[in-house]
Tab-separated table of C-alpha atoms in Angstrom:
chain	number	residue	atom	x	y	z
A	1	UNK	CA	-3.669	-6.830	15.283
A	2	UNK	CA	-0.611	-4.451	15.571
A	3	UNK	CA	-1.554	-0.848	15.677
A	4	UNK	CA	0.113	2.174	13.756
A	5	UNK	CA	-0.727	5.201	14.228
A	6	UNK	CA	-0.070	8.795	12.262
A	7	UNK	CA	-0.106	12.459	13.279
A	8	UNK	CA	-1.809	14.318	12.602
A	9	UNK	CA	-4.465	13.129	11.080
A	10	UNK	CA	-5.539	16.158	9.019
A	11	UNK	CA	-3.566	19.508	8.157
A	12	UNK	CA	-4.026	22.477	6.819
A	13	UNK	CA	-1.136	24.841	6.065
A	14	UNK	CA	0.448	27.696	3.596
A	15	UNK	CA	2.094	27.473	0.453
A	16	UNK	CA	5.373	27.859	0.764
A	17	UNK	CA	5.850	26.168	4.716
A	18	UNK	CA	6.747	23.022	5.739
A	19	UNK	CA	4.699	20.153	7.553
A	20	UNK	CA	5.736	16.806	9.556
A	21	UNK	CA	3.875	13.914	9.053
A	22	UNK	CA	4.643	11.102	12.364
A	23	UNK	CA	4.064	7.500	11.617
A	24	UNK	CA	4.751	5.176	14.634
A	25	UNK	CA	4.455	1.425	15.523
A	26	UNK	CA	2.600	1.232	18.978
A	27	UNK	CA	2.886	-2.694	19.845
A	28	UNK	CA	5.437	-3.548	17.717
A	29	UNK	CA	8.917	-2.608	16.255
A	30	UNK	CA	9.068	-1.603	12.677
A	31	UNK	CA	12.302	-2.252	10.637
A	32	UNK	CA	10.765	-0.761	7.686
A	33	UNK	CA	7.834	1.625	7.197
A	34	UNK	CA	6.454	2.571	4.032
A	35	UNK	CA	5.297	6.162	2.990
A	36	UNK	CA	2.005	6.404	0.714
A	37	UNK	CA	-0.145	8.832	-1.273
A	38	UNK	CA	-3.028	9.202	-2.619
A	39	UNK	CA	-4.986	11.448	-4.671
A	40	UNK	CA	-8.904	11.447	-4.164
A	41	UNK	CA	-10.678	8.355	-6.513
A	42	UNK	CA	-7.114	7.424	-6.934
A	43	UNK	CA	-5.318	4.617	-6.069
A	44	UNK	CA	-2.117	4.410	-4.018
A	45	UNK	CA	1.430	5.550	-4.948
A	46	UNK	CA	4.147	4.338	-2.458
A	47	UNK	CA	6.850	7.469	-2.142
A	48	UNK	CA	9.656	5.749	-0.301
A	49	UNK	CA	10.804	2.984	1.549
A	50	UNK	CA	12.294	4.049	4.969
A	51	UNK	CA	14.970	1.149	7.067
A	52	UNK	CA	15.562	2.453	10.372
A	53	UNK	CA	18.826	4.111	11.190
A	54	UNK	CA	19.731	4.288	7.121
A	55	UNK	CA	18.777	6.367	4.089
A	56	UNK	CA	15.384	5.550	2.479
A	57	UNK	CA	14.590	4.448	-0.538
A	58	UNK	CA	12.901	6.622	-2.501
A	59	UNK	CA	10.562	5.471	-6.181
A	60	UNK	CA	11.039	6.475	-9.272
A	61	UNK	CA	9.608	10.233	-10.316
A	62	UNK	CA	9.492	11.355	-6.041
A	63	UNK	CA	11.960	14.046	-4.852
A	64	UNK	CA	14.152	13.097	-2.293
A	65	UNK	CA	14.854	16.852	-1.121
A	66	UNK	CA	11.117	17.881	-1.262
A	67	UNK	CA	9.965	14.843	0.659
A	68	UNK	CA	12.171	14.497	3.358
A	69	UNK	CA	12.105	10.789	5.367
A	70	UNK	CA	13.452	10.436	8.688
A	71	UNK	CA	13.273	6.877	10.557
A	72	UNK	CA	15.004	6.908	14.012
A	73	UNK	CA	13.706	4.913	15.477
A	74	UNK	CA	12.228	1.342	15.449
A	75	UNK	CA	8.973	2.820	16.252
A	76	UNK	CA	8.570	6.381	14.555
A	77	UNK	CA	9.115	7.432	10.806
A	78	UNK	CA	8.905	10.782	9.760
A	79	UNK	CA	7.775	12.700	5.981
A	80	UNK	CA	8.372	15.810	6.200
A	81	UNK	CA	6.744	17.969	2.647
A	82	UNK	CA	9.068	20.944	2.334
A	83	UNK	CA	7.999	23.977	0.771
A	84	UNK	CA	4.524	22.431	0.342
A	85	UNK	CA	2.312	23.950	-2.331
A	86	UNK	CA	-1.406	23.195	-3.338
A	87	UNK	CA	-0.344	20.318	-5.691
A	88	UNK	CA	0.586	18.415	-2.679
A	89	UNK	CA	-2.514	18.551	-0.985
A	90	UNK	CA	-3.198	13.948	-0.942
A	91	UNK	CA	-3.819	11.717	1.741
A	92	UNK	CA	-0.557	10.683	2.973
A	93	UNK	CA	-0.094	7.158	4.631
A	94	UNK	CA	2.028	5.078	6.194
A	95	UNK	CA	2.350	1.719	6.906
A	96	UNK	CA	5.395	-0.111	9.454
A	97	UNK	CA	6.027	-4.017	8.595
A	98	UNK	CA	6.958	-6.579	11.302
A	99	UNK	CA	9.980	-8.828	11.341
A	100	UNK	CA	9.917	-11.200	8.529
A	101	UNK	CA	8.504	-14.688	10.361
A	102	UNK	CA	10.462	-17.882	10.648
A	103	UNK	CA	8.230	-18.747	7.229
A	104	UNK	CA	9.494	-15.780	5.450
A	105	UNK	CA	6.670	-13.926	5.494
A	106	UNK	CA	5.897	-10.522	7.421
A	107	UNK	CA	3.177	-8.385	8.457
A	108	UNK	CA	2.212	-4.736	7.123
A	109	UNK	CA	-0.151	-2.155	9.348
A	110	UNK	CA	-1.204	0.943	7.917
A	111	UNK	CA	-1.482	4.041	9.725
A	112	UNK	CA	-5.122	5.666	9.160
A	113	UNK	CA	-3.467	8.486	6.888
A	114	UNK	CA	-2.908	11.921	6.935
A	115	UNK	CA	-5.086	14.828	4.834
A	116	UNK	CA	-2.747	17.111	4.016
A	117	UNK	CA	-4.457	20.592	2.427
A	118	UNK	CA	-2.247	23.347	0.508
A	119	UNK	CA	-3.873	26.298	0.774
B	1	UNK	CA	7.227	-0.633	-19.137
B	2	UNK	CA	5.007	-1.778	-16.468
B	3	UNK	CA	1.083	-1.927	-16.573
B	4	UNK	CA	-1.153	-3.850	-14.093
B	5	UNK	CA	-4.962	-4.626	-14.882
B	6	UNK	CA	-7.680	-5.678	-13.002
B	7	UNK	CA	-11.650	-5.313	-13.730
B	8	UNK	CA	-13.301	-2.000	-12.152
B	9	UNK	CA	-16.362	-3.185	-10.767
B	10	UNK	CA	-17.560	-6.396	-9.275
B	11	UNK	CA	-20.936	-7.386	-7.610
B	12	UNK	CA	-21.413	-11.086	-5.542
B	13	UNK	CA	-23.844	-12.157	-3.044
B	14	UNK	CA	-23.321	-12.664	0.820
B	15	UNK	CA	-22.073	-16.079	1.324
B	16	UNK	CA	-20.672	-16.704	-1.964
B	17	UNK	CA	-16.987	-16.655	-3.362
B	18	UNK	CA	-15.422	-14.111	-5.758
B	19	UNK	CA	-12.311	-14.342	-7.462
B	20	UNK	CA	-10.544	-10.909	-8.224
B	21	UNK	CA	-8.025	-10.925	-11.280
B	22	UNK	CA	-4.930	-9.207	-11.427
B	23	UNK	CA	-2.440	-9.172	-14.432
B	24	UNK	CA	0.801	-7.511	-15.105
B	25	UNK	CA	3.844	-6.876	-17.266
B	26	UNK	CA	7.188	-6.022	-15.457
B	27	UNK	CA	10.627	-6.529	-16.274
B	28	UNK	CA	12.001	-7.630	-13.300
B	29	UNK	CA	8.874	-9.040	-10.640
B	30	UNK	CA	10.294	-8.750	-6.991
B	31	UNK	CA	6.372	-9.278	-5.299
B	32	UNK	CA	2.851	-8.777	-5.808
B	33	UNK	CA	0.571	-7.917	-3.337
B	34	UNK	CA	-3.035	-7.286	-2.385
B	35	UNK	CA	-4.579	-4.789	0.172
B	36	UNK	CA	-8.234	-4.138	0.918
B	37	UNK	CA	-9.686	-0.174	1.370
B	38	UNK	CA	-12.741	1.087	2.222
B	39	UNK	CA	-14.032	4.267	1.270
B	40	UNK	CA	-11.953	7.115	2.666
B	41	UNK	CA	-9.904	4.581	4.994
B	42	UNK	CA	-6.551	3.648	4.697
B	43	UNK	CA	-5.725	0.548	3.263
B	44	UNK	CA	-5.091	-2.953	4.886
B	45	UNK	CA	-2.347	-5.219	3.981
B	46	UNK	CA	-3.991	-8.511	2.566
B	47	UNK	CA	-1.277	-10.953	1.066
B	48	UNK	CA	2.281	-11.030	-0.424
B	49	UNK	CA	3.288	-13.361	-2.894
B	50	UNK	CA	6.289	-13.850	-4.635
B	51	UNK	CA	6.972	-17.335	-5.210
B	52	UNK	CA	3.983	-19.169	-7.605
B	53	UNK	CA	1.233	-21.250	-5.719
B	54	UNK	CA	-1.484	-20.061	-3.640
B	55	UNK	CA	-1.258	-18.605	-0.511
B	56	UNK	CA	-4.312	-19.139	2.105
B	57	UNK	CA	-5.039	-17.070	5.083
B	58	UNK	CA	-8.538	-17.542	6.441
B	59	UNK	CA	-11.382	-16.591	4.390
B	60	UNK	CA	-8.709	-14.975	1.810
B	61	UNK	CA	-6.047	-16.729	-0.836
B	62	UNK	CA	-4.043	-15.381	-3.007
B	63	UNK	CA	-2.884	-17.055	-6.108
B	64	UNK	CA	0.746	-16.571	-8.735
B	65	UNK	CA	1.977	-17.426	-11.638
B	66	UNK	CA	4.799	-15.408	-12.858
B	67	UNK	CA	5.327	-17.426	-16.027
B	68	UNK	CA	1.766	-15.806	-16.839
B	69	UNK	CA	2.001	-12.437	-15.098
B	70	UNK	CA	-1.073	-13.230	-13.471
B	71	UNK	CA	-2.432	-13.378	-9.842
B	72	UNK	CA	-5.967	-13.387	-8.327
B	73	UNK	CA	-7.666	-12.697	-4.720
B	74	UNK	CA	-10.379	-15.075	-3.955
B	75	UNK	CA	-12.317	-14.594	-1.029
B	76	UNK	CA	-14.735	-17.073	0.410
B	77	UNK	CA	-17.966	-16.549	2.241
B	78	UNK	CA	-18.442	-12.891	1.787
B	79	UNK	CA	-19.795	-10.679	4.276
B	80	UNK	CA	-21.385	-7.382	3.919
B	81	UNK	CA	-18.002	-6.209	4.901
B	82	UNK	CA	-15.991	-6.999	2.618
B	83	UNK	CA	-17.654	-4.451	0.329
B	84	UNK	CA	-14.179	-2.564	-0.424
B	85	UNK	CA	-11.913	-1.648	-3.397
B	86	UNK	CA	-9.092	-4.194	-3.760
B	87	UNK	CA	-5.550	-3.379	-4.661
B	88	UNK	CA	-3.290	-5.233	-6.587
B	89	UNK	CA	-0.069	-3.915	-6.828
B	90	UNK	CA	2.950	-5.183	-8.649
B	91	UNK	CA	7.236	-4.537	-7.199
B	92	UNK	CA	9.373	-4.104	-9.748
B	93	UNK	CA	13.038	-3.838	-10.549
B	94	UNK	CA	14.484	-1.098	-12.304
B	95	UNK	CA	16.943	-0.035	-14.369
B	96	UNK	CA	19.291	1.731	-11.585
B	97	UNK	CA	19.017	-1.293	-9.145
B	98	UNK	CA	16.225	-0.188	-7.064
B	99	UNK	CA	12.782	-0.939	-6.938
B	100	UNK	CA	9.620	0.692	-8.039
B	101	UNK	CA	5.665	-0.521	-6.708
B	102	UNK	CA	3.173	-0.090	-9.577
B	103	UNK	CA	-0.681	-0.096	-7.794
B	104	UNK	CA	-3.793	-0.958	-10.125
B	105	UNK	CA	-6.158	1.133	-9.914
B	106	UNK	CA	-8.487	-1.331	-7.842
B	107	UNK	CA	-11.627	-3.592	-8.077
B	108	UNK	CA	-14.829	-2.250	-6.148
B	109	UNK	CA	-16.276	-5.175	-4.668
B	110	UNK	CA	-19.935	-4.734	-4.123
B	111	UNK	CA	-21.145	-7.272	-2.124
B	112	UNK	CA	-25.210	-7.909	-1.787
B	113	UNK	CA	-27.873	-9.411	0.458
């Protein structure tokens, strides 16, 4: 299957900085890619929606300004956590989609997440 | 508001077939779909449904019916592997135009010799 893959795969940085999370498509080119989190015994929460070369689309209740998306690319997404403190520490994933097939239907690869600590 | 529900806990035997239930309330359904996670893994993207009917794709279907704000996950012929918790997780319309995806909080699937 297609393969997505995130860096890096665990971090550990101050309150108070700022951390990049990559997400790219390695076989395949990604229209979409989704951002994720997850607290531990939790289940998912999808943060944004990011279309490449446009704005993403951020949910309900997730700041825009504090989670910054970037998708460039057809291949690379970025979530950047600004001014990160300890309540952000989650598992951060993302996941790229294929081209809707001539069935409608499309394909979604997750990356294998990112553990973000806030010390 | 929104809510989705689906049972905590399930147990079946290697070789049999399970059927995982998912219901919901939205106001305005745009998709449900289904991903599988093991234990401190990411997830993987099982089905998408947003038209009723079933949807097959090898040893897994998923099933709609948005009249009854119901889906399930069957899987056939469990393995071992498909111990996992299973996500159901409902897209939904809001108010200001844009969306909003509501997970459950997953079925563990313990699957036994």
């Amino acid at each position: 299957g297609a393969v997505v893959s995130q860096h890096p795969s665990r971090v550990i940085c101050k309150s108070g900085t700022s951390v990049k999370i990559e997400c790219r498509s390695l076989d395949f080119q990604a229209t979409t890619m989704f951002w994720y989190r997850q607290f531990p015994k939790q289940s998912l929460m999808l943060m944004a929606t990011s279309n490449e070369g446009s704005k993403a689309t951020y949910e309900q209740g997730v700041e825009k300004d504090k989670f910054l998306i970037n998708h460039a690319s057809l291949t690379l997404s970025t979530l950047t956590v600004t001014s990160a403190h300890p309540e952000d520490s989650s598992f951060y994933i993302c996941s790229a989609r294929t081209l809707f097939l001539a069935g409608g239907s499309a394909e979604q690869y997750f990356g294998p997440g990112t553990r973000l600590t806030v010390t | 508001g929104q809510n989705i529900d689906q049972p905590t806990e399930m147990t079946a035997t290697e070789g049999a077939i399970v059927q995982i239930n998912c219901t919901y309330q939205t106001s305005g359904f745009n998709g449900l779909f289904w991903y599988q996670q093991h234990a401190g893994e990411a997830p993987t993207f099982l089905s998408y449904n947003v038209l009723d009917g079933l949807e097959e794709k090898g040893r897994f279907s998923s099933f709609l019916s948005r009249s009854k704000g119901y889906s399930y996950l069957l899987l056939k012929e469990l393995q071992m592997k498909d111990s996992a918790s299973y996500l159901c997780a409902v897209r939904d319309r809001v108010d200001t135009g844009g969306f909003k995806t509501i997970f459950g909080a997953g079925t563990r699937l313990f699957v036994k010799a």
